PDB file of C-alpha atoms and ligand atoms in Angstrom:
ATOM      1  CA  UNK A   2       0.000   0.000   0.000  1.00 91.00           C
ATOM      2  CA  UNK A   3       1.190   3.525  -0.741  1.00 97.00           C
ATOM      3  CA  UNK A   4       2.364   5.692   2.147  1.00 98.00           C
ATOM      4  CA  UNK A   5       0.722   9.081   2.592  1.00 98.00           C
ATOM      5  CA  UNK A   6       2.765  12.271   2.544  1.00 98.00           C
ATOM      6  CA  UNK A   7       0.393  15.098   3.419  1.00 98.00           C
ATOM      7  CA  UNK A   8       1.632  18.668   3.083  1.00 98.00           C
ATOM      8  CA  UNK A   9      -0.295  21.286   5.064  1.00 98.00           C
ATOM      9  CA  UNK A  10       0.730  24.787   4.058  1.00 98.00           C
ATOM     10  CA  UNK A  11      -1.428  26.339   6.794  1.00 98.00           C
ATOM     11  CA  UNK A  12      -1.717  30.072   6.018  1.00 98.00           C
ATOM     12  CA  UNK A  13       1.671  30.332   4.303  1.00 98.00           C
ATOM     13  CA  UNK A  14       2.261  31.384   0.656  1.00 98.00           C
ATOM     14  CA  UNK A  15       0.742  33.812  -1.806  1.00 98.00           C
ATOM     15  CA  UNK A  16      -0.382  33.253  -5.377  1.00 98.00           C
ATOM     16  CA  UNK A  17       3.015  33.542  -7.053  1.00 98.00           C
ATOM     17  CA  UNK A  18       4.691  31.335  -4.442  1.00 98.00           C
ATOM     18  CA  UNK A  19       2.058  28.657  -4.957  1.00 98.00           C
ATOM     19  CA  UNK A  20       2.473  28.859  -8.733  1.00 98.00           C
ATOM     20  CA  UNK A  21       6.264  28.645  -8.412  1.00 98.00           C
ATOM     21  CA  UNK A  22       6.134  25.588  -6.144  1.00 98.00           C
ATOM     22  CA  UNK A  23       3.714  23.687  -8.381  1.00 98.00           C
ATOM     23  CA  UNK A  24       5.242  24.742 -11.690  1.00 98.00           C
ATOM     24  CA  UNK A  25       8.648  23.542 -10.519  1.00 98.00           C
ATOM     25  CA  UNK A  26       7.584  20.295  -8.878  1.00 98.00           C
ATOM     26  CA  UNK A  27       9.754  17.641 -10.584  1.00 97.00           C
ATOM     27  CA  UNK A  28       7.802  15.692 -13.137  1.00 95.00           C
ATOM     28  CA  UNK A  29      10.276  13.837 -15.297  1.00 95.00           C
ATOM     29  CA  UNK A  30      10.155  10.097 -15.944  1.00 94.00           C
ATOM     30  CA  UNK A  31      12.755   9.396 -13.266  1.00 92.00           C
ATOM     31  CA  UNK A  32      11.007  11.269 -10.448  1.00 94.00           C
ATOM     32  CA  UNK A  33       7.584   9.951 -11.413  1.00 93.00           C
ATOM     33  CA  UNK A  34       8.702   6.348 -11.213  1.00 93.00           C
ATOM     34  CA  UNK A  35      10.701   6.954  -8.016  1.00 93.00           C
ATOM     35  CA  UNK A  36       7.640   8.327  -6.225  1.00 95.00           C
ATOM     36  CA  UNK A  37       5.007   5.780  -7.249  1.00 96.00           C
ATOM     37  CA  UNK A  38       4.950   4.250  -3.758  1.00 97.00           C
ATOM     38  CA  UNK A  39       3.718   7.533  -2.248  1.00 98.00           C
ATOM     39  CA  UNK A  40       0.296   9.210  -2.160  1.00 98.00           C
ATOM     40  CA  UNK A  41       1.278  12.877  -2.178  1.00 98.00           C
ATOM     41  CA  UNK A  42      -1.430  15.165  -0.789  1.00 98.00           C
ATOM     42  CA  UNK A  43      -1.282  18.955  -0.733  1.00 98.00           C
ATOM     43  CA  UNK A  44      -3.451  21.232   1.420  1.00 99.00           C
ATOM     44  CA  UNK A  45      -2.912  24.810   0.203  1.00 98.00           C
ATOM     45  CA  UNK A  46      -4.868  27.771   1.608  1.00 98.00           C
ATOM     46  CA  UNK A  47      -8.406  27.947   0.138  1.00 98.00           C
ATOM     47  CA  UNK A  48      -7.757  30.808  -2.319  1.00 98.00           C
ATOM     48  CA  UNK A  49      -5.206  28.707  -4.214  1.00 98.00           C
ATOM     49  CA  UNK A  50      -7.143  25.460  -4.610  1.00 98.00           C
ATOM     50  CA  UNK A  51      -8.377  26.282  -8.104  1.00 98.00           C
ATOM     51  CA  UNK A  52      -4.910  27.332  -9.260  1.00 98.00           C
ATOM     52  CA  UNK A  53      -3.396  24.209  -7.722  1.00 98.00           C
ATOM     53  CA  UNK A  54      -5.963  22.008  -9.468  1.00 98.00           C
ATOM     54  CA  UNK A  55      -5.241  23.707 -12.783  1.00 98.00           C
ATOM     55  CA  UNK A  56      -1.453  23.271 -12.569  1.00 98.00           C
ATOM     56  CA  UNK A  57      -1.712  19.704 -11.229  1.00 98.00           C
ATOM     57  CA  UNK A  58      -3.968  18.778 -14.144  1.00 98.00           C
ATOM     58  CA  UNK A  59      -2.050  20.578 -16.841  1.00 98.00           C
ATOM     59  CA  UNK A  60       1.308  19.157 -15.702  1.00 98.00           C
ATOM     60  CA  UNK A  61      -0.244  15.815 -14.714  1.00 96.00           C
ATOM     61  CA  UNK A  62       1.444  15.939 -11.336  1.00 97.00           C
ATOM     62  CA  UNK A  63       1.005  12.978  -8.971  1.00 97.00           C
ATOM     63  CA  UNK A  64      -0.521  15.224  -6.289  1.00 98.00           C
ATOM     64  CA  UNK A  65      -3.969  14.989  -4.678  1.00 98.00           C
ATOM     65  CA  UNK A  66      -5.668  17.979  -3.082  1.00 98.00           C
ATOM     66  CA  UNK A  67      -6.861  18.429   0.485  1.00 99.00           C
ATOM     67  CA  UNK A  68      -8.514  21.269   2.369  1.00 98.00           C
ATOM     68  CA  UNK A  69      -7.277  22.401   5.768  1.00 98.00           C
ATOM     69  CA  UNK A  70     -10.792  22.672   7.166  1.00 98.00           C
ATOM     70  CA  UNK A  71     -14.400  22.324   6.043  1.00 98.00           C
ATOM     71  CA  UNK A  72     -17.585  24.015   7.166  1.00 98.00           C
ATOM     72  CA  UNK A  73     -19.786  21.938   9.436  1.00 97.00           C
ATOM     73  CA  UNK A  74     -22.767  23.598   7.746  1.00 95.00           C
ATOM     74  CA  UNK A  75     -24.064  23.008   4.275  1.00 91.00           C
ATOM     75  CA  UNK A  76     -24.068  25.806   1.741  1.00 94.00           C
ATOM     76  CA  UNK A  77     -26.093  28.786   2.901  1.00 97.00           C
ATOM     77  CA  UNK A  78     -25.851  31.932   5.005  1.00 98.00           C
ATOM     78  CA  UNK A  79     -22.610  31.166   6.836  1.00 98.00           C
ATOM     79  CA  UNK A  80     -20.311  34.086   6.093  1.00 97.00           C
ATOM     80  CA  UNK A  81     -16.679  33.150   5.728  1.00 97.00           C
ATOM     81  CA  UNK A  82     -17.288  29.404   5.794  1.00 98.00           C
ATOM     82  CA  UNK A  83     -16.269  27.090   2.948  1.00 98.00           C
ATOM     83  CA  UNK A  84     -18.802  24.337   2.345  1.00 98.00           C
ATOM     84  CA  UNK A  85     -18.538  20.996   0.618  1.00 98.00           C
ATOM     85  CA  UNK A  86     -20.698  22.446  -2.150  1.00 97.00           C
ATOM     86  CA  UNK A  87     -18.170  25.286  -2.701  1.00 98.00           C
ATOM     87  CA  UNK A  88     -15.498  22.639  -3.221  1.00 98.00           C
ATOM     88  CA  UNK A  89     -17.327  20.628  -5.850  1.00 96.00           C
ATOM     89  CA  UNK A  90     -15.380  20.265  -9.109  1.00 96.00           C
ATOM     90  CA  UNK A  91     -12.078  21.107  -7.402  1.00 98.00           C
ATOM     91  CA  UNK A  92     -11.267  17.400  -6.982  1.00 96.00           C
ATOM     92  CA  UNK A  93     -10.696  17.635  -3.248  1.00 98.00           C
ATOM     93  CA  UNK A  94     -10.037  14.148  -1.908  1.00 98.00           C
ATOM     94  CA  UNK A  95      -9.115  14.815   1.716  1.00 98.00           C
ATOM     95  CA  UNK A  96      -9.934  17.261   4.523  1.00 98.00           C
ATOM     96  CA  UNK A  97      -7.637  17.884   7.481  1.00 98.00           C
ATOM     97  CA  UNK A  98     -10.066  18.317  10.376  1.00 98.00           C
ATOM     98  CA  UNK A  99      -9.617  19.249  14.032  1.00 97.00           C
ATOM     99  CA  UNK A 100      -6.023  20.386  13.713  1.00 98.00           C
ATOM    100  CA  UNK A 101      -4.750  21.426  17.147  1.00 97.00           C
ATOM    101  CA  UNK A 102      -4.191  24.981  15.877  1.00 97.00           C
ATOM    102  CA  UNK A 103      -7.916  25.238  15.084  1.00 97.00           C
ATOM    103  CA  UNK A 104      -8.914  23.621  18.361  1.00 96.00           C
ATOM    104  CA  UNK A 105      -6.597  26.009  20.228  1.00 95.00           C
ATOM    105  CA  UNK A 106      -6.807  29.348  18.412  1.00 97.00           C
ATOM    106  CA  UNK A 107     -10.312  29.049  16.951  1.00 95.00           C
ATOM    107  CA  UNK A 108     -11.867  27.185  19.887  1.00 94.00           C
ATOM    108  CA  UNK A 109     -13.077  24.287  17.787  1.00 96.00           C
ATOM    109  CA  UNK A 110     -14.803  21.731  19.971  1.00 96.00           C
ATOM    110  CA  UNK A 111     -14.876  17.985  19.446  1.00 96.00           C
ATOM    111  CA  UNK A 112     -18.593  18.304  18.661  1.00 96.00           C
ATOM    112  CA  UNK A 113     -17.877  20.804  15.885  1.00 97.00           C
ATOM    113  CA  UNK A 114     -15.057  18.656  14.520  1.00 97.00           C
ATOM    114  CA  UNK A 115     -17.373  15.637  14.541  1.00 96.00           C
ATOM    115  CA  UNK A 116     -19.935  17.632  12.545  1.00 96.00           C
ATOM    116  CA  UNK A 117     -17.223  18.544  10.044  1.00 97.00           C
ATOM    117  CA  UNK A 118     -16.260  14.885   9.724  1.00 97.00           C
ATOM    118  CA  UNK A 119     -19.884  14.036   8.905  1.00 96.00           C
ATOM    119  CA  UNK A 120     -20.039  16.842   6.354  1.00 96.00           C
ATOM    120  CA  UNK A 121     -16.788  15.701   4.691  1.00 97.00           C
ATOM    121  CA  UNK A 122     -18.020  12.122   4.406  1.00 96.00           C
ATOM    122  CA  UNK A 123     -21.302  13.300   2.900  1.00 96.00           C
ATOM    123  CA  UNK A 124     -19.241  14.917   0.114  1.00 97.00           C
ATOM    124  CA  UNK A 125     -17.072  11.809  -0.263  1.00 97.00           C
ATOM    125  CA  UNK A 126     -14.062  13.697   1.076  1.00 98.00           C
ATOM    126  CA  UNK A 127     -11.839  11.561   3.326  1.00 98.00           C
ATOM    127  CA  UNK A 128     -11.414  13.110   6.787  1.00 97.00           C
ATOM    128  CA  UNK A 129      -7.898  13.261   8.201  1.00 98.00           C
ATOM    129  CA  UNK A 130      -8.850  13.647  11.842  1.00 97.00           C
ATOM    130  CA  UNK A 131      -6.162  15.248  14.022  1.00 97.00           C
ATOM    131  CA  UNK A 132      -5.870  13.870  17.559  1.00 96.00           C
ATOM    132  CA  UNK A 133      -3.658  14.245  20.563  1.00 93.00           C
ATOM    133  CA  UNK A 134      -3.065  12.504  23.865  1.00 92.00           C
ATOM    134  CA  UNK A 135      -4.631  12.396  26.422  1.00 92.00           C
ATOM    135  CA  UNK A 136      -7.837  13.333  24.591  1.00 93.00           C
ATOM    136  CA  UNK A 137      -8.275  10.361  22.247  1.00 94.00           C
ATOM    137  CA  UNK A 138     -11.541   9.178  23.815  1.00 93.00           C
ATOM    138  CA  UNK A 139     -12.984  12.673  24.296  1.00 92.00           C
ATOM    139  CA  UNK A 140     -12.136  13.622  20.700  1.00 92.00           C
ATOM    140  CA  UNK A 141     -14.038  10.553  19.447  1.00 91.00           C
ATOM    141  CA  UNK A 142     -17.071  11.036  21.695  1.00 91.00           C
ATOM    142  CA  UNK A 143     -19.259  12.983  19.278  1.00 94.00           C
ATOM    143  CA  UNK A 144     -18.543  11.006  16.132  1.00 94.00           C
ATOM    144  CA  UNK A 145     -21.681   9.205  14.977  1.00 85.00           C
ATOM    145  CA  UNK A 146     -21.553   5.395  14.863  1.00 83.00           C
ATOM    146  CA  UNK A 147     -19.498   3.913  12.051  1.00 87.00           C
ATOM    147  CA  UNK A 148     -17.895   7.281  11.346  1.00 92.00           C
ATOM    148  CA  UNK A 149     -14.618   7.009  13.243  1.00 92.00           C
ATOM    149  CA  UNK A 150     -13.472   3.999  11.279  1.00 94.00           C
ATOM    150  CA  UNK A 151     -13.826   5.963   8.031  1.00 95.00           C
ATOM    151  CA  UNK A 152     -11.332   8.599   9.203  1.00 96.00           C
ATOM    152  CA  UNK A 153      -7.614   8.672   8.712  1.00 97.00           C
ATOM    153  CA  UNK A 154      -6.235   9.254  12.208  1.00 97.00           C
ATOM    154  CA  UNK A 155      -3.497  11.860  12.430  1.00 97.00           C
ATOM    155  CA  UNK A 156      -1.680  11.613  15.736  1.00 97.00           C
ATOM    156  CA  UNK A 157      -0.268  15.094  16.230  1.00 97.00           C
ATOM    157  CA  UNK A 158       1.351  15.724  19.620  1.00 97.00           C
ATOM    158  CA  UNK A 159       1.074  19.476  20.179  1.00 96.00           C
ATOM    159  CA  UNK A 160       4.574  19.691  21.648  1.00 96.00           C
ATOM    160  CA  UNK A 161       6.039  18.238  18.452  1.00 98.00           C
ATOM    161  CA  UNK A 162       4.324  20.630  16.037  1.00 97.00           C
ATOM    162  CA  UNK A 163       6.703  23.228  14.653  1.00 97.00           C
ATOM    163  CA  UNK A 164       9.169  22.666  17.502  1.00 97.00           C
ATOM    164  CA  UNK A 165      11.804  20.531  15.790  1.00 97.00           C
ATOM    165  CA  UNK A 166      11.181  17.953  18.532  1.00 97.00           C
ATOM    166  CA  UNK A 167       9.477  15.055  16.799  1.00 98.00           C
ATOM    167  CA  UNK A 168       7.973  12.252  18.876  1.00 97.00           C
ATOM    168  CA  UNK A 169      10.068   9.104  19.143  1.00 97.00           C
ATOM    169  CA  UNK A 170       8.830   6.973  16.250  1.00 97.00           C
ATOM    170  CA  UNK A 171       9.008   3.936  18.568  1.00 96.00           C
ATOM    171  CA  UNK A 172       5.998   5.307  20.480  1.00 97.00           C
ATOM    172  CA  UNK A 173       3.750   5.045  17.447  1.00 97.00           C
ATOM    173  CA  UNK A 174       3.127   1.324  17.944  1.00 96.00           C
ATOM    174  CA  UNK A 175       1.719   2.058  21.390  1.00 96.00           C
ATOM    175  CA  UNK A 176      -0.349   4.945  20.006  1.00 97.00           C
ATOM    176  CA  UNK A 177      -1.841   2.657  17.360  1.00 96.00           C
ATOM    177  CA  UNK A 178      -2.776   0.174  20.101  1.00 95.00           C
ATOM    178  CA  UNK A 179      -4.513   2.940  22.051  1.00 95.00           C
ATOM    179  CA  UNK A 180      -6.387   4.337  19.066  1.00 95.00           C
ATOM    180  CA  UNK A 181      -7.591   1.125  17.438  1.00 92.00           C
ATOM    181  CA  UNK A 182     -10.167   0.129  20.102  1.00 92.00           C
ATOM    182  CA  UNK A 183     -11.565   3.675  20.178  1.00 93.00           C
ATOM    183  CA  UNK A 184     -11.663   4.455  16.473  1.00 93.00           C
ATOM    184  CA  UNK A 185     -11.331   1.182  14.599  1.00 92.00           C
ATOM    185  CA  UNK A 186      -9.625   3.036  11.760  1.00 81.00           C
ATOM    186  CA  UNK A 187      -6.606   1.347  10.246  1.00 88.00           C
ATOM    187  CA  UNK A 188      -4.861   4.354   8.744  1.00 96.00           C
ATOM    188  CA  UNK A 189      -2.517   6.071  11.202  1.00 97.00           C
ATOM    189  CA  UNK A 190      -0.678   9.229  10.190  1.00 98.00           C
ATOM    190  CA  UNK A 191       1.955  10.959  12.320  1.00 98.00           C
ATOM    191  CA  UNK A 192       2.495  14.744  12.333  1.00 98.00           C
ATOM    192  CA  UNK A 193       4.960  16.947  14.206  1.00 98.00           C
ATOM    193  CA  UNK A 194       8.434  18.078  13.075  1.00 98.00           C
ATOM    194  CA  UNK A 195       8.779  15.439  10.374  1.00 98.00           C
ATOM    195  CA  UNK A 196      11.730  16.083   8.048  1.00 98.00           C
ATOM    196  CA  UNK A 197      13.836  14.261   5.453  1.00 98.00           C
ATOM    197  CA  UNK A 198      16.009  12.729   8.197  1.00 98.00           C
ATOM    198  CA  UNK A 199      13.254  11.184  10.311  1.00 98.00           C
ATOM    199  CA  UNK A 200      10.509  10.455   7.765  1.00 98.00           C
ATOM    200  CA  UNK A 201      11.811   6.934   7.053  1.00 98.00           C
ATOM    201  CA  UNK A 202      11.551   5.941  10.727  1.00 98.00           C
ATOM    202  CA  UNK A 203       7.936   7.129  10.904  1.00 98.00           C
ATOM    203  CA  UNK A 204       6.967   5.319   7.728  1.00 98.00           C
ATOM    204  CA  UNK A 205       8.194   2.049   9.255  1.00 97.00           C
ATOM    205  CA  UNK A 206       5.546   2.323  11.984  1.00 97.00           C
ATOM    206  CA  UNK A 207       2.659   4.254  10.470  1.00 97.00           C
ATOM    207  CA  UNK A 208       0.853   4.770   7.190  1.00 98.00           C
ATOM    208  CA  UNK A 209       1.965   8.273   6.458  1.00 98.00           C
ATOM    209  CA  UNK A 210       3.052  11.654   7.737  1.00 98.00           C
ATOM    210  CA  UNK A 211       1.512  15.094   7.949  1.00 98.00           C
ATOM    211  CA  UNK A 212       3.964  17.922   7.376  1.00 98.00           C
ATOM    212  CA  UNK A 213       3.858  21.615   7.998  1.00 98.00           C
ATOM    213  CA  UNK A 214       7.247  23.346   7.877  1.00 98.00           C
ATOM    214  CA  UNK A 215       9.013  20.707   5.788  1.00 98.00           C
ATOM    215  CA  UNK A 216       6.534  21.139   2.939  1.00 98.00           C
ATOM    216  CA  UNK A 217       7.029  24.858   2.367  1.00 98.00           C
ATOM    217  CA  UNK A 218      10.315  24.881   0.481  1.00 98.00           C
ATOM    218  CA  UNK A 219      10.010  22.851  -2.700  1.00 98.00           C
ATOM    219  CA  UNK A 220      13.609  21.616  -2.444  1.00 97.00           C
ATOM    220  CA  UNK A 221      13.160  20.422   1.146  1.00 97.00           C
ATOM    221  CA  UNK A 222       9.898  18.756   0.261  1.00 98.00           C
ATOM    222  CA  UNK A 223      11.340  16.939  -2.745  1.00 97.00           C
ATOM    223  CA  UNK A 224      14.297  15.735  -0.638  1.00 97.00           C
ATOM    224  CA  UNK A 225      11.801  14.429   1.901  1.00 98.00           C
ATOM    225  CA  UNK A 226       9.783  12.659  -0.807  1.00 98.00           C
ATOM    226  CA  UNK A 227      12.831  10.836  -2.111  1.00 97.00           C
ATOM    227  CA  UNK A 228      13.935   9.898   1.423  1.00 97.00           C
ATOM    228  CA  UNK A 229      10.405   8.626   2.139  1.00 98.00           C
ATOM    229  CA  UNK A 230      10.178   6.666  -1.069  1.00 97.00           C
ATOM    230  CA  UNK A 231      13.575   5.018  -0.631  1.00 96.00           C
ATOM    231  CA  UNK A 232      12.849   4.110   2.993  1.00 97.00           C
ATOM    232  CA  UNK A 233       9.944   1.862   2.007  1.00 95.00           C
ATOM    233  CA  UNK A 234      11.372  -0.038  -0.959  1.00 79.00           C
TER     234      UNK A 234
HETATM  235  P1  PGA B  15       5.243  20.774  11.467  1.00 54.07           P
HETATM  236  O1  PGA B  15       3.652  20.840  11.525  1.00 54.07           O
HETATM  237  O2  PGA B  15       5.601  19.724  10.448  1.00 54.07           O
HETATM  238  O3  PGA B  15       5.664  22.151  11.061  1.00 54.07           O
HETATM  239  O4  PGA B  15       5.720  20.378  12.826  1.00 54.07           O
HETATM  240  C1  PGA B  15       2.926  19.642  11.565  1.00 54.07           C
HETATM  241  C2  PGA B  15       1.460  19.901  11.655  1.00 54.07           C
HETATM  242  O5  PGA B  15       1.021  20.957  12.127  1.00 54.07           O
HETATM  243  O6  PGA B  15       0.697  19.019  11.241  1.00 54.07           O
END
């Protein structure tokens, strides 16, 4: 099975930086065949989704699109929200939901995140549900029956995010054991200070990684992709 490399640009980059990154993403025969064992997912800020789709399609890049959030409401009078309906035709395959930055700075509750998960699934968008210890059970509490197992679980220890202090990859086996009885989902993603040097260790014990900082520079990201790909051959 392919390993997931999910790049979350958060609120970084403007239009020309996005165009540069995507127009220069390597796409020759050699890089395409080297990266076939990876599912590369990019979550740019909302305003650049259409541009990203256009460049990905015109260059036939092996990149899938994700959103960094999704409205819990349908389309309607919800100023500033982005609904599943708004995203139609943009080929969005994944939604990062409940990221700790949204829970912390935007006071997202587990109930709201659960509603977003339901909304994503209703639009056939796969939820990448961000979780942290010791809240695994509480963060699952509001998910309707049979929903949790449809989520990708992204274990994202807050202390590891953006700090350069990644979790010990050896702990991921224990984390999987804790999450499985609660969520049932089989896909476990790790996020928090992943880089080209440690990505291989994480891919030995989980199904993919979620990156912030290491996805911003195209060169760093491509180095990480090659390190990831070689670590799983
Ligand atoms: P980081 O962010 O890779 O910059 O630590 C990870 C995340 O927020 O998911």
